[in-house]
Amino acid sequence: MVVMPESVTLSQRSDVIEVLEIDNEFAAASISLWGAHMLSFEPKHDSRERLWVSETARFDGSKSIRGGIPVCWPWFGSRDDDLQAHGYARKRYWRVINASDEPLFTEITLELTDTAGKGFEGSASLLLTIRVGDSLSVSLSTENTGDTAFTYNGALHTYFDVLDINHTELQGLSGDYSDKTQNWAILPTPEPYRFSEETDRIHLNPVGRVSIAQGDGKTTVDSVGHDSLVVWNPWTKRSADLVDMADDGYLGMLCVETAVTQGKTLEPGEVHVLEQTIS
Ligand code: TA6
């Protein structure tokens, strides 16, 4: 049993979901142990919540939590078979293997207790290391613990809180993207990058930094270990169709996801880290 440092407390969000609450000199944050799912991050230097969670999100374990940072693993998106979209890591229990207060952040490491599942043939160890300081860094480490190679996909599927999607601009992307709403057509990144319709895009030029510019400030998103950045907003119709999103829920969120969508192959003993830092 890991002893929690001074800044961390454990609370019960529902019958099935326990949440680690972090409150240190730099920020407040919360993480559901079910899914290793970040639910909030509010740095104290500007008191601006960075993560959006749907007001109708389910916390009963029946669905992945709508909002925050779902951990998609060991695949991304939907599949041709019946298996659930975005893999199973976001719907399983993780355990705390380390928690410490460091000079500039609180560090928590969670481990997925059981990484095996239908649709994934490999043997893997999966860790999520979270650093809550002036910025938030979330680092997903996949290790091949078996004796044959495997290929995985995944994402840190972050829902950013925005004041109004109609007045939000995404900066820093360039090159082509593949558009899910247009049968995966390859199209050039718009400039300026603004939102006025359903947006579901895999950007294939994996830049390291993008920014979300909006009325009350800019949010910077740094990514490492990715081969793509996914940008999603369901807009009016899909928002209304989703049982765990209010009809106008799309107005206050924008997903910018640090992702591996092209398949990352790991040889036995190899480790791959996918990381997103939000400031
Ligand atoms: O990352 C974009 C996406 O794959 C969209 O196509 C959309 O379906 C979204 O994720 C949410 O997926 P979810 O399974 O959480 O409902």
PDB file of C-alpha atoms and ligand atoms in Angstrom:
ATOM      1  CA  MET A   1       0.000   0.000   0.000  1.00  0.00           C
ATOM      2  CA  VAL A   2       1.461   3.327  -1.089  1.00  0.00           C
ATOM      3  CA  VAL A   3       1.467   6.077   1.558  1.00  0.00           C
ATOM      4  CA  MET A   4      -0.030   9.265   0.114  1.00  0.00           C
ATOM      5  CA  PRO A   5       2.041  12.453   0.417  1.00  0.00           C
ATOM      6  CA  GLU A   6       0.628  15.573   2.068  1.00  0.00           C
ATOM      7  CA  SER A   7      -0.917  17.018  -1.098  1.00  0.00           C
ATOM      8  CA  VAL A   8      -2.903  13.904  -2.060  1.00  0.00           C
ATOM      9  CA  THR A   9      -6.200  12.597  -0.668  1.00  0.00           C
ATOM     10  CA  LEU A  10      -8.391   9.746  -1.815  1.00  0.00           C
ATOM     11  CA  SER A  11     -12.129  10.273  -2.187  1.00  0.00           C
ATOM     12  CA  GLN A  12     -15.046   8.161  -3.369  1.00  0.00           C
ATOM     13  CA  ARG A  13     -16.747   9.664  -6.444  1.00  0.00           C
ATOM     14  CA  SER A  14     -19.307   6.865  -6.756  1.00  0.00           C
ATOM     15  CA  ASP A  15     -19.726   3.248  -5.644  1.00  0.00           C
ATOM     16  CA  VAL A  16     -17.164   2.163  -8.216  1.00  0.00           C
ATOM     17  CA  ILE A  17     -14.951   5.196  -8.782  1.00  0.00           C
ATOM     18  CA  GLU A  18     -12.242   6.394  -6.412  1.00  0.00           C
ATOM     19  CA  VAL A  19     -10.546   9.679  -7.140  1.00  0.00           C
ATOM     20  CA  LEU A  20      -7.153  11.031  -6.105  1.00  0.00           C
ATOM     21  CA  GLU A  21      -7.424  14.731  -5.282  1.00  0.00           C
ATOM     22  CA  ILE A  22      -4.183  16.684  -5.511  1.00  0.00           C
ATOM     23  CA  ASP A  23      -3.824  20.119  -4.024  1.00  0.00           C
ATOM     24  CA  ASN A  24      -0.298  21.503  -3.851  1.00  0.00           C
ATOM     25  CA  GLU A  25       1.381  24.914  -4.024  1.00  0.00           C
ATOM     26  CA  PHE A  26       1.075  24.979  -7.833  1.00  0.00           C
ATOM     27  CA  ALA A  27      -2.237  23.447  -8.831  1.00  0.00           C
ATOM     28  CA  ALA A  28      -5.296  21.397  -7.980  1.00  0.00           C
ATOM     29  CA  ALA A  29      -6.079  18.263  -9.967  1.00  0.00           C
ATOM     30  CA  SER A  30      -8.074  15.069  -9.746  1.00  0.00           C
ATOM     31  CA  ILE A  31      -7.608  11.593 -11.222  1.00  0.00           C
ATOM     32  CA  SER A  32     -10.049   8.692 -11.306  1.00  0.00           C
ATOM     33  CA  LEU A  33      -8.353   5.375 -10.547  1.00  0.00           C
ATOM     34  CA  TRP A  34     -10.890   3.775 -12.867  1.00  0.00           C
ATOM     35  CA  GLY A  35      -9.289   4.384 -16.250  1.00  0.00           C
ATOM     36  CA  ALA A  36      -6.343   6.382 -14.817  1.00  0.00           C
ATOM     37  CA  HIS A  37      -8.521   9.182 -16.024  1.00  0.00           C
ATOM     38  CA  MET A  38      -7.560  12.808 -15.310  1.00  0.00           C
ATOM     39  CA  LEU A  39     -10.704  14.780 -14.448  1.00  0.00           C
ATOM     40  CA  SER A  40      -9.397  18.243 -13.717  1.00  0.00           C
ATOM     41  CA  PHE A  41      -6.301  20.390 -13.733  1.00  0.00           C
ATOM     42  CA  GLU A  42      -6.380  23.958 -12.489  1.00  0.00           C
ATOM     43  CA  PRO A  43      -3.035  25.714 -12.099  1.00  0.00           C
ATOM     44  CA  LYS A  44      -2.998  28.312  -9.324  1.00  0.00           C
ATOM     45  CA  HIS A  45      -1.126  30.967 -11.300  1.00  0.00           C
ATOM     46  CA  ASP A  46      -4.255  31.686 -13.389  1.00  0.00           C
ATOM     47  CA  SER A  47      -7.027  29.572 -11.719  1.00  0.00           C
ATOM     48  CA  ARG A  48      -8.265  28.477 -15.136  1.00  0.00           C
ATOM     49  CA  GLU A  49      -9.584  24.917 -15.424  1.00  0.00           C
ATOM     50  CA  ARG A  50      -7.910  23.256 -18.421  1.00  0.00           C
ATOM     51  CA  LEU A  51     -10.008  20.088 -18.676  1.00  0.00           C
ATOM     52  CA  TRP A  52     -13.662  19.738 -19.620  1.00  0.00           C
ATOM     53  CA  VAL A  53     -15.895  17.027 -18.162  1.00  0.00           C
ATOM     54  CA  SER A  54     -19.445  16.568 -19.427  1.00  0.00           C
ATOM     55  CA  GLU A  55     -22.165  17.515 -16.945  1.00  0.00           C
ATOM     56  CA  THR A  56     -23.885  14.237 -17.872  1.00  0.00           C
ATOM     57  CA  ALA A  57     -20.764  12.040 -17.762  1.00  0.00           C
ATOM     58  CA  ARG A  58     -21.373   8.586 -16.272  1.00  0.00           C
ATOM     59  CA  PHE A  59     -19.497   7.683 -13.108  1.00  0.00           C
ATOM     60  CA  ASP A  60     -21.077   4.260 -12.633  1.00  0.00           C
ATOM     61  CA  GLY A  61     -18.570   2.240 -14.667  1.00  0.00           C
ATOM     62  CA  SER A  62     -21.069   1.621 -17.486  1.00  0.00           C
ATOM     63  CA  LYS A  63     -19.223   3.898 -19.922  1.00  0.00           C
ATOM     64  CA  SER A  64     -15.876   5.578 -20.128  1.00  0.00           C
ATOM     65  CA  ILE A  65     -16.045   9.001 -18.453  1.00  0.00           C
ATOM     66  CA  ARG A  66     -16.953  11.657 -21.048  1.00  0.00           C
ATOM     67  CA  GLY A  67     -14.304  14.342 -20.676  1.00  0.00           C
ATOM     68  CA  GLY A  68     -10.972  14.801 -18.930  1.00  0.00           C
ATOM     69  CA  ILE A  69      -8.189  12.631 -20.356  1.00  0.00           C
ATOM     70  CA  PRO A  70      -9.361   9.150 -21.382  1.00  0.00           C
ATOM     71  CA  VAL A  71      -6.420   6.795 -21.904  1.00  0.00           C
ATOM     72  CA  CYS A  72      -7.008   4.993 -25.214  1.00  0.00           C
ATOM     73  CA  TRP A  73      -5.009   1.730 -25.387  1.00  0.00           C
ATOM     74  CA  PRO A  74      -4.132  -0.747 -26.970  1.00  0.00           C
ATOM     75  CA  TRP A  75      -5.971   0.546 -30.005  1.00  0.00           C
ATOM     76  CA  PHE A  76      -7.354   3.866 -31.161  1.00  0.00           C
ATOM     77  CA  GLY A  77     -10.818   4.484 -32.628  1.00  0.00           C
ATOM     78  CA  SER A  78     -13.379   1.907 -33.595  1.00  0.00           C
ATOM     79  CA  ARG A  79     -12.659  -1.510 -35.066  1.00  0.00           C
ATOM     80  CA  ASP A  80     -14.409  -3.722 -37.605  1.00  0.00           C
ATOM     81  CA  ASP A  81     -15.139  -6.347 -34.930  1.00  0.00           C
ATOM     82  CA  ASP A  82     -17.420  -5.724 -31.964  1.00  0.00           C
ATOM     83  CA  LEU A  83     -14.670  -4.594 -29.631  1.00  0.00           C
ATOM     84  CA  GLN A  84     -15.170  -1.296 -27.838  1.00  0.00           C
ATOM     85  CA  ALA A  85     -13.743   1.854 -29.405  1.00  0.00           C
ATOM     86  CA  HIS A  86     -10.404   3.140 -28.099  1.00  0.00           C
ATOM     87  CA  GLY A  87      -9.452  -0.094 -26.303  1.00  0.00           C
ATOM     88  CA  TYR A  88     -10.122  -1.235 -22.765  1.00  0.00           C
ATOM     89  CA  ALA A  89      -7.574   0.619 -20.590  1.00  0.00           C
ATOM     90  CA  ARG A  90     -10.018   3.479 -19.951  1.00  0.00           C
ATOM     91  CA  LYS A  91     -12.572   1.067 -18.481  1.00  0.00           C
ATOM     92  CA  ARG A  92     -10.324  -0.834 -16.087  1.00  0.00           C
ATOM     93  CA  TYR A  93      -8.927  -0.291 -12.635  1.00  0.00           C
ATOM     94  CA  TRP A  94      -5.434   1.033 -12.227  1.00  0.00           C
ATOM     95  CA  ARG A  95      -3.467   0.987  -8.983  1.00  0.00           C
ATOM     96  CA  VAL A  96      -1.184   3.561  -7.448  1.00  0.00           C
ATOM     97  CA  ILE A  97       2.424   2.357  -7.366  1.00  0.00           C
ATOM     98  CA  ASN A  98       4.072   5.653  -6.466  1.00  0.00           C
ATOM     99  CA  ALA A  99       2.993   9.037  -5.092  1.00  0.00           C
ATOM    100  CA  SER A 100       5.354  11.757  -3.953  1.00  0.00           C
ATOM    101  CA  ASP A 101       5.558  15.499  -3.418  1.00  0.00           C
ATOM    102  CA  GLU A 102       8.596  16.862  -5.250  1.00  0.00           C
ATOM    103  CA  PRO A 103       9.895  20.463  -5.127  1.00  0.00           C
ATOM    104  CA  LEU A 104       8.059  21.555  -8.311  1.00  0.00           C
ATOM    105  CA  PHE A 105       5.244  19.021  -8.682  1.00  0.00           C
ATOM    106  CA  THR A 106       3.381  16.089  -7.203  1.00  0.00           C
ATOM    107  CA  GLU A 107       4.111  12.860  -9.043  1.00  0.00           C
ATOM    108  CA  ILE A 108       1.708   9.929  -9.204  1.00  0.00           C
ATOM    109  CA  THR A 109       2.368   6.686 -11.057  1.00  0.00           C
ATOM    110  CA  LEU A 110      -0.509   4.357 -11.846  1.00  0.00           C
ATOM    111  CA  GLU A 111      -0.260   0.858 -13.237  1.00  0.00           C
ATOM    112  CA  LEU A 112      -2.920  -0.978 -15.214  1.00  0.00           C
ATOM    113  CA  THR A 113      -3.410  -4.107 -13.131  1.00  0.00           C
ATOM    114  CA  ASP A 114      -4.391  -6.345 -16.042  1.00  0.00           C
ATOM    115  CA  THR A 115      -3.220  -5.381 -19.540  1.00  0.00           C
ATOM    116  CA  ALA A 116      -4.414  -8.529 -21.326  1.00  0.00           C
ATOM    117  CA  GLY A 117      -7.666  -8.406 -23.290  1.00  0.00           C
ATOM    118  CA  LYS A 118      -9.519  -9.603 -26.323  1.00  0.00           C
ATOM    119  CA  GLY A 119      -8.146  -7.900 -29.424  1.00  0.00           C
ATOM    120  CA  PHE A 120      -4.593  -7.529 -28.106  1.00  0.00           C
ATOM    121  CA  GLU A 121      -2.139 -10.406 -28.453  1.00  0.00           C
ATOM    122  CA  GLY A 122       0.917  -8.900 -26.733  1.00  0.00           C
ATOM    123  CA  SER A 123       2.242  -9.050 -23.168  1.00  0.00           C
ATOM    124  CA  ALA A 124       2.667  -5.553 -21.838  1.00  0.00           C
ATOM    125  CA  SER A 125       3.188  -3.447 -18.777  1.00  0.00           C
ATOM    126  CA  LEU A 126       1.346  -0.115 -18.862  1.00  0.00           C
ATOM    127  CA  LEU A 127       2.132   2.814 -16.579  1.00  0.00           C
ATOM    128  CA  LEU A 128       0.737   6.329 -16.440  1.00  0.00           C
ATOM    129  CA  THR A 129       2.902   8.917 -14.724  1.00  0.00           C
ATOM    130  CA  ILE A 130       1.232  12.212 -13.874  1.00  0.00           C
ATOM    131  CA  ARG A 131       3.054  15.332 -12.746  1.00  0.00           C
ATOM    132  CA  VAL A 132       0.921  18.087 -11.304  1.00  0.00           C
ATOM    133  CA  GLY A 133       2.799  21.385 -11.056  1.00  0.00           C
ATOM    134  CA  ASP A 134       2.552  24.706 -12.880  1.00  0.00           C
ATOM    135  CA  SER A 135       1.857  22.496 -15.860  1.00  0.00           C
ATOM    136  CA  LEU A 136       0.364  19.011 -16.083  1.00  0.00           C
ATOM    137  CA  SER A 137       2.314  16.233 -17.693  1.00  0.00           C
ATOM    138  CA  VAL A 138       0.766  12.859 -18.423  1.00  0.00           C
ATOM    139  CA  SER A 139       3.066  10.142 -19.655  1.00  0.00           C
ATOM    140  CA  LEU A 140       1.884   6.729 -20.861  1.00  0.00           C
ATOM    141  CA  SER A 141       4.593   4.096 -20.936  1.00  0.00           C
ATOM    142  CA  THR A 142       4.066   0.803 -22.770  1.00  0.00           C
ATOM    143  CA  GLU A 143       6.653  -1.949 -22.263  1.00  0.00           C
ATOM    144  CA  ASN A 144       6.768  -5.209 -24.157  1.00  0.00           C
ATOM    145  CA  THR A 145       7.218  -7.785 -21.380  1.00  0.00           C
ATOM    146  CA  GLY A 146       6.717 -10.793 -23.679  1.00  0.00           C
ATOM    147  CA  ASP A 147       9.008 -12.617 -26.066  1.00  0.00           C
ATOM    148  CA  THR A 148       7.418 -11.595 -29.362  1.00  0.00           C
ATOM    149  CA  ALA A 149       6.917  -8.185 -30.920  1.00  0.00           C
ATOM    150  CA  PHE A 150       3.515  -6.471 -30.795  1.00  0.00           C
ATOM    151  CA  THR A 151       2.002  -3.372 -32.366  1.00  0.00           C
ATOM    152  CA  TYR A 152      -0.245  -0.973 -30.513  1.00  0.00           C
ATOM    153  CA  ASN A 153      -2.110   2.292 -31.019  1.00  0.00           C
ATOM    154  CA  GLY A 154      -3.331   4.685 -28.359  1.00  0.00           C
ATOM    155  CA  ALA A 155      -4.020   8.236 -27.328  1.00  0.00           C
ATOM    156  CA  LEU A 156      -4.258  10.713 -24.532  1.00  0.00           C
ATOM    157  CA  HIS A 157      -7.715  11.803 -25.677  1.00  0.00           C
ATOM    158  CA  THR A 158      -7.773  15.152 -23.877  1.00  0.00           C
ATOM    159  CA  TYR A 159     -10.979  17.215 -23.677  1.00  0.00           C
ATOM    160  CA  PHE A 160      -9.920  20.840 -23.235  1.00  0.00           C
ATOM    161  CA  ASP A 161     -12.262  23.320 -21.625  1.00  0.00           C
ATOM    162  CA  VAL A 162     -12.965  26.270 -23.937  1.00  0.00           C
ATOM    163  CA  LEU A 163     -15.186  29.287 -23.306  1.00  0.00           C
ATOM    164  CA  ASP A 164     -16.907  29.030 -26.689  1.00  0.00           C
ATOM    165  CA  ILE A 165     -15.849  26.763 -29.549  1.00  0.00           C
ATOM    166  CA  ASN A 166     -17.127  29.415 -31.984  1.00  0.00           C
ATOM    167  CA  HIS A 167     -14.381  31.732 -30.735  1.00  0.00           C
ATOM    168  CA  THR A 168     -11.570  29.222 -30.382  1.00  0.00           C
ATOM    169  CA  GLU A 169      -8.555  28.864 -32.645  1.00  0.00           C
ATOM    170  CA  LEU A 170      -6.077  26.018 -32.831  1.00  0.00           C
ATOM    171  CA  GLN A 171      -2.561  27.130 -33.664  1.00  0.00           C
ATOM    172  CA  GLY A 172       0.599  25.283 -34.680  1.00  0.00           C
ATOM    173  CA  LEU A 173      -0.723  22.524 -36.962  1.00  0.00           C
ATOM    174  CA  SER A 174       0.298  22.244 -40.595  1.00  0.00           C
ATOM    175  CA  GLY A 175       0.430  19.680 -43.397  1.00  0.00           C
ATOM    176  CA  ASP A 176      -2.330  17.228 -44.257  1.00  0.00           C
ATOM    177  CA  TYR A 177      -4.979  15.547 -42.164  1.00  0.00           C
ATOM    178  CA  SER A 178      -7.282  12.605 -42.707  1.00  0.00           C
ATOM    179  CA  ASP A 179     -10.952  13.516 -42.255  1.00  0.00           C
ATOM    180  CA  LYS A 180     -13.219  10.941 -40.603  1.00  0.00           C
ATOM    181  CA  THR A 181     -16.316  12.976 -41.513  1.00  0.00           C
ATOM    182  CA  GLN A 182     -15.375  12.757 -45.212  1.00  0.00           C
ATOM    183  CA  ASN A 183     -14.534   9.070 -45.513  1.00  0.00           C
ATOM    184  CA  TRP A 184     -10.950   9.712 -44.464  1.00  0.00           C
ATOM    185  CA  ALA A 185     -10.206  12.142 -47.317  1.00  0.00           C
ATOM    186  CA  ILE A 186      -6.726  13.682 -47.095  1.00  0.00           C
ATOM    187  CA  LEU A 187      -7.057  17.453 -46.854  1.00  0.00           C
ATOM    188  CA  PRO A 188      -4.774  20.410 -46.073  1.00  0.00           C
ATOM    189  CA  THR A 189      -4.866  21.904 -42.577  1.00  0.00           C
ATOM    190  CA  PRO A 190      -6.941  25.114 -42.581  1.00  0.00           C
ATOM    191  CA  GLU A 191      -5.286  28.415 -41.736  1.00  0.00           C
ATOM    192  CA  PRO A 192      -6.592  29.966 -39.537  1.00  0.00           C
ATOM    193  CA  TYR A 193      -7.873  26.797 -37.822  1.00  0.00           C
ATOM    194  CA  ARG A 194     -11.345  27.588 -36.466  1.00  0.00           C
ATOM    195  CA  PHE A 195     -14.485  25.545 -35.836  1.00  0.00           C
ATOM    196  CA  SER A 196     -17.951  25.748 -37.398  1.00  0.00           C
ATOM    197  CA  GLU A 197     -18.985  22.105 -37.955  1.00  0.00           C
ATOM    198  CA  GLU A 198     -18.349  18.543 -36.791  1.00  0.00           C
ATOM    199  CA  THR A 199     -14.596  18.064 -36.753  1.00  0.00           C
ATOM    200  CA  ASP A 200     -12.945  14.630 -36.522  1.00  0.00           C
ATOM    201  CA  ARG A 201      -9.433  14.698 -37.938  1.00  0.00           C
ATOM    202  CA  ILE A 202      -6.211  12.766 -37.675  1.00  0.00           C
ATOM    203  CA  HIS A 203      -3.362  15.155 -38.375  1.00  0.00           C
ATOM    204  CA  LEU A 204      -0.465  13.185 -39.775  1.00  0.00           C
ATOM    205  CA  ASN A 205       2.226  15.811 -39.216  1.00  0.00           C
ATOM    206  CA  PRO A 206       3.097  15.219 -35.557  1.00  0.00           C
ATOM    207  CA  VAL A 207       4.267  18.669 -34.469  1.00  0.00           C
ATOM    208  CA  GLY A 208       5.535  18.970 -30.899  1.00  0.00           C
ATOM    209  CA  ARG A 209       3.535  22.018 -29.819  1.00  0.00           C
ATOM    210  CA  VAL A 210       0.064  23.340 -30.534  1.00  0.00           C
ATOM    211  CA  SER A 211      -1.907  26.052 -28.761  1.00  0.00           C
ATOM    212  CA  ILE A 212      -5.583  26.575 -28.126  1.00  0.00           C
ATOM    213  CA  ALA A 213      -6.291  30.300 -28.252  1.00  0.00           C
ATOM    214  CA  GLN A 214      -9.540  31.629 -26.807  1.00  0.00           C
ATOM    215  CA  GLY A 215     -10.957  34.602 -24.946  1.00  0.00           C
ATOM    216  CA  ASP A 216      -9.511  34.045 -21.483  1.00  0.00           C
ATOM    217  CA  GLY A 217      -6.074  32.807 -22.399  1.00  0.00           C
ATOM    218  CA  LYS A 218      -3.981  30.349 -24.324  1.00  0.00           C
ATOM    219  CA  THR A 219      -3.490  26.687 -23.477  1.00  0.00           C
ATOM    220  CA  THR A 220      -0.291  25.089 -24.721  1.00  0.00           C
ATOM    221  CA  VAL A 221      -0.151  21.387 -25.554  1.00  0.00           C
ATOM    222  CA  ASP A 222       3.244  19.719 -25.948  1.00  0.00           C
ATOM    223  CA  SER A 223       3.439  16.171 -27.238  1.00  0.00           C
ATOM    224  CA  VAL A 224       6.164  13.522 -27.348  1.00  0.00           C
ATOM    225  CA  GLY A 225       6.195   9.999 -28.788  1.00  0.00           C
ATOM    226  CA  HIS A 226       3.157  10.534 -31.046  1.00  0.00           C
ATOM    227  CA  ASP A 227       2.724   9.978 -34.773  1.00  0.00           C
ATOM    228  CA  SER A 228      -0.412  12.097 -35.054  1.00  0.00           C
ATOM    229  CA  LEU A 229      -2.590  14.675 -33.356  1.00  0.00           C
ATOM    230  CA  VAL A 230      -6.328  14.095 -33.368  1.00  0.00           C
ATOM    231  CA  VAL A 231      -8.757  17.009 -33.282  1.00  0.00           C
ATOM    232  CA  TRP A 232     -12.391  16.340 -32.401  1.00  0.00           C
ATOM    233  CA  ASN A 233     -15.537  18.318 -31.755  1.00  0.00           C
ATOM    234  CA  PRO A 234     -18.881  16.530 -32.242  1.00  0.00           C
ATOM    235  CA  TRP A 235     -20.826  19.741 -32.993  1.00  0.00           C
ATOM    236  CA  THR A 236     -24.632  19.928 -32.718  1.00  0.00           C
ATOM    237  CA  LYS A 237     -25.999  16.650 -34.035  1.00  0.00           C
ATOM    238  CA  ARG A 238     -23.430  14.244 -32.600  1.00  0.00           C
ATOM    239  CA  SER A 239     -23.455  16.120 -29.302  1.00  0.00           C
ATOM    240  CA  ALA A 240     -27.235  15.636 -29.116  1.00  0.00           C
ATOM    241  CA  ASP A 241     -26.846  11.951 -30.052  1.00  0.00           C
ATOM    242  CA  LEU A 242     -24.380  11.222 -27.243  1.00  0.00           C
ATOM    243  CA  VAL A 243     -26.205  10.105 -24.095  1.00  0.00           C
ATOM    244  CA  ASP A 244     -23.465  11.476 -21.866  1.00  0.00           C
ATOM    245  CA  MET A 245     -23.209  14.938 -23.399  1.00  0.00           C
ATOM    246  CA  ALA A 246     -25.692  17.804 -23.125  1.00  0.00           C
ATOM    247  CA  ASP A 247     -27.096  18.982 -26.461  1.00  0.00           C
ATOM    248  CA  ASP A 248     -24.974  22.118 -26.269  1.00  0.00           C
ATOM    249  CA  GLY A 249     -22.019  20.321 -24.633  1.00  0.00           C
ATOM    250  CA  TYR A 250     -19.913  20.737 -27.778  1.00  0.00           C
ATOM    251  CA  LEU A 251     -19.749  24.505 -27.209  1.00  0.00           C
ATOM    252  CA  GLY A 252     -17.401  24.219 -24.226  1.00  0.00           C
ATOM    253  CA  MET A 253     -14.908  21.583 -25.338  1.00  0.00           C
ATOM    254  CA  LEU A 254     -12.261  20.735 -27.876  1.00  0.00           C
ATOM    255  CA  CYS A 255     -10.362  17.461 -28.003  1.00  0.00           C
ATOM    256  CA  VAL A 256      -6.702  17.711 -28.979  1.00  0.00           C
ATOM    257  CA  GLU A 257      -5.258  14.238 -28.654  1.00  0.00           C
ATOM    258  CA  THR A 258      -1.645  13.144 -28.545  1.00  0.00           C
ATOM    259  CA  ALA A 259      -1.921   9.877 -30.421  1.00  0.00           C
ATOM    260  CA  VAL A 260      -0.334   6.837 -32.011  1.00  0.00           C
ATOM    261  CA  THR A 261      -2.683   5.927 -34.879  1.00  0.00           C
ATOM    262  CA  GLN A 262      -0.268   4.406 -37.397  1.00  0.00           C
ATOM    263  CA  GLY A 263       0.842   1.453 -35.227  1.00  0.00           C
ATOM    264  CA  LYS A 264       3.904   1.429 -32.977  1.00  0.00           C
ATOM    265  CA  THR A 265       5.765  -1.886 -32.957  1.00  0.00           C
ATOM    266  CA  LEU A 266       7.649  -2.825 -29.797  1.00  0.00           C
ATOM    267  CA  GLU A 267      10.234  -5.605 -29.730  1.00  0.00           C
ATOM    268  CA  PRO A 268      10.581  -7.690 -26.529  1.00  0.00           C
ATOM    269  CA  GLY A 269      11.910  -5.467 -23.740  1.00  0.00           C
ATOM    270  CA  GLU A 270      11.254  -2.263 -25.676  1.00  0.00           C
ATOM    271  CA  VAL A 271       9.463   0.676 -24.034  1.00  0.00           C
ATOM    272  CA  HIS A 272       7.521   3.451 -25.762  1.00  0.00           C
ATOM    273  CA  VAL A 273       6.389   6.643 -24.055  1.00  0.00           C
ATOM    274  CA  LEU A 274       3.512   8.827 -25.229  1.00  0.00           C
ATOM    275  CA  GLU A 275       3.410  12.112 -23.369  1.00  0.00           C
ATOM    276  CA  GLN A 276       1.288  15.236 -23.258  1.00  0.00           C
ATOM    277  CA  THR A 277       2.111  18.359 -21.262  1.00  0.00           C
ATOM    278  CA  ILE A 278      -0.540  21.001 -20.730  1.00  0.00           C
ATOM    279  CA  SER A 279       0.232  24.533 -19.597  1.00  0.00           C
TER     280      SER A 279
HETATM  281  O1  TA6 B   1     -10.811  10.833 -31.237  1.00  0.00           O
HETATM  282  C1  TA6 B   1     -11.945  11.148 -31.966  1.00  0.00           C
HETATM  283  C2  TA6 B   1     -12.957  10.040 -31.777  1.00  0.00           C
HETATM  284  O2  TA6 B   1     -12.416   8.811 -32.185  1.00  0.00           O
HETATM  285  C3  TA6 B   1     -14.232  10.423 -32.528  1.00  0.00           C
HETATM  286  O3  TA6 B   1     -14.399   9.727 -33.746  1.00  0.00           O
HETATM  287  C4  TA6 B   1     -15.336  10.261 -31.522  1.00  0.00           C
HETATM  288  O4  TA6 B   1     -16.087   9.138 -31.678  1.00  0.00           O
HETATM  289  C5  TA6 B   1     -14.586  10.378 -30.205  1.00  0.00           C
HETATM  290  O5  TA6 B   1     -13.295   9.911 -30.392  1.00  0.00           O
HETATM  291  C6  TA6 B   1     -15.212   9.850 -28.943  1.00  0.00           C
HETATM  292  O6  TA6 B   1     -15.174   8.471 -28.853  1.00  0.00           O
HETATM  293  P1  TA6 B   1     -15.874   7.731 -27.631  1.00  0.00           P
HETATM  294  O7  TA6 B   1     -15.626   6.261 -27.866  1.00  0.00           O
HETATM  295  O8  TA6 B   1     -15.219   8.205 -26.371  1.00  0.00           O
HETATM  296  O9  TA6 B   1     -17.338   8.097 -27.672  1.00  0.00           O
END
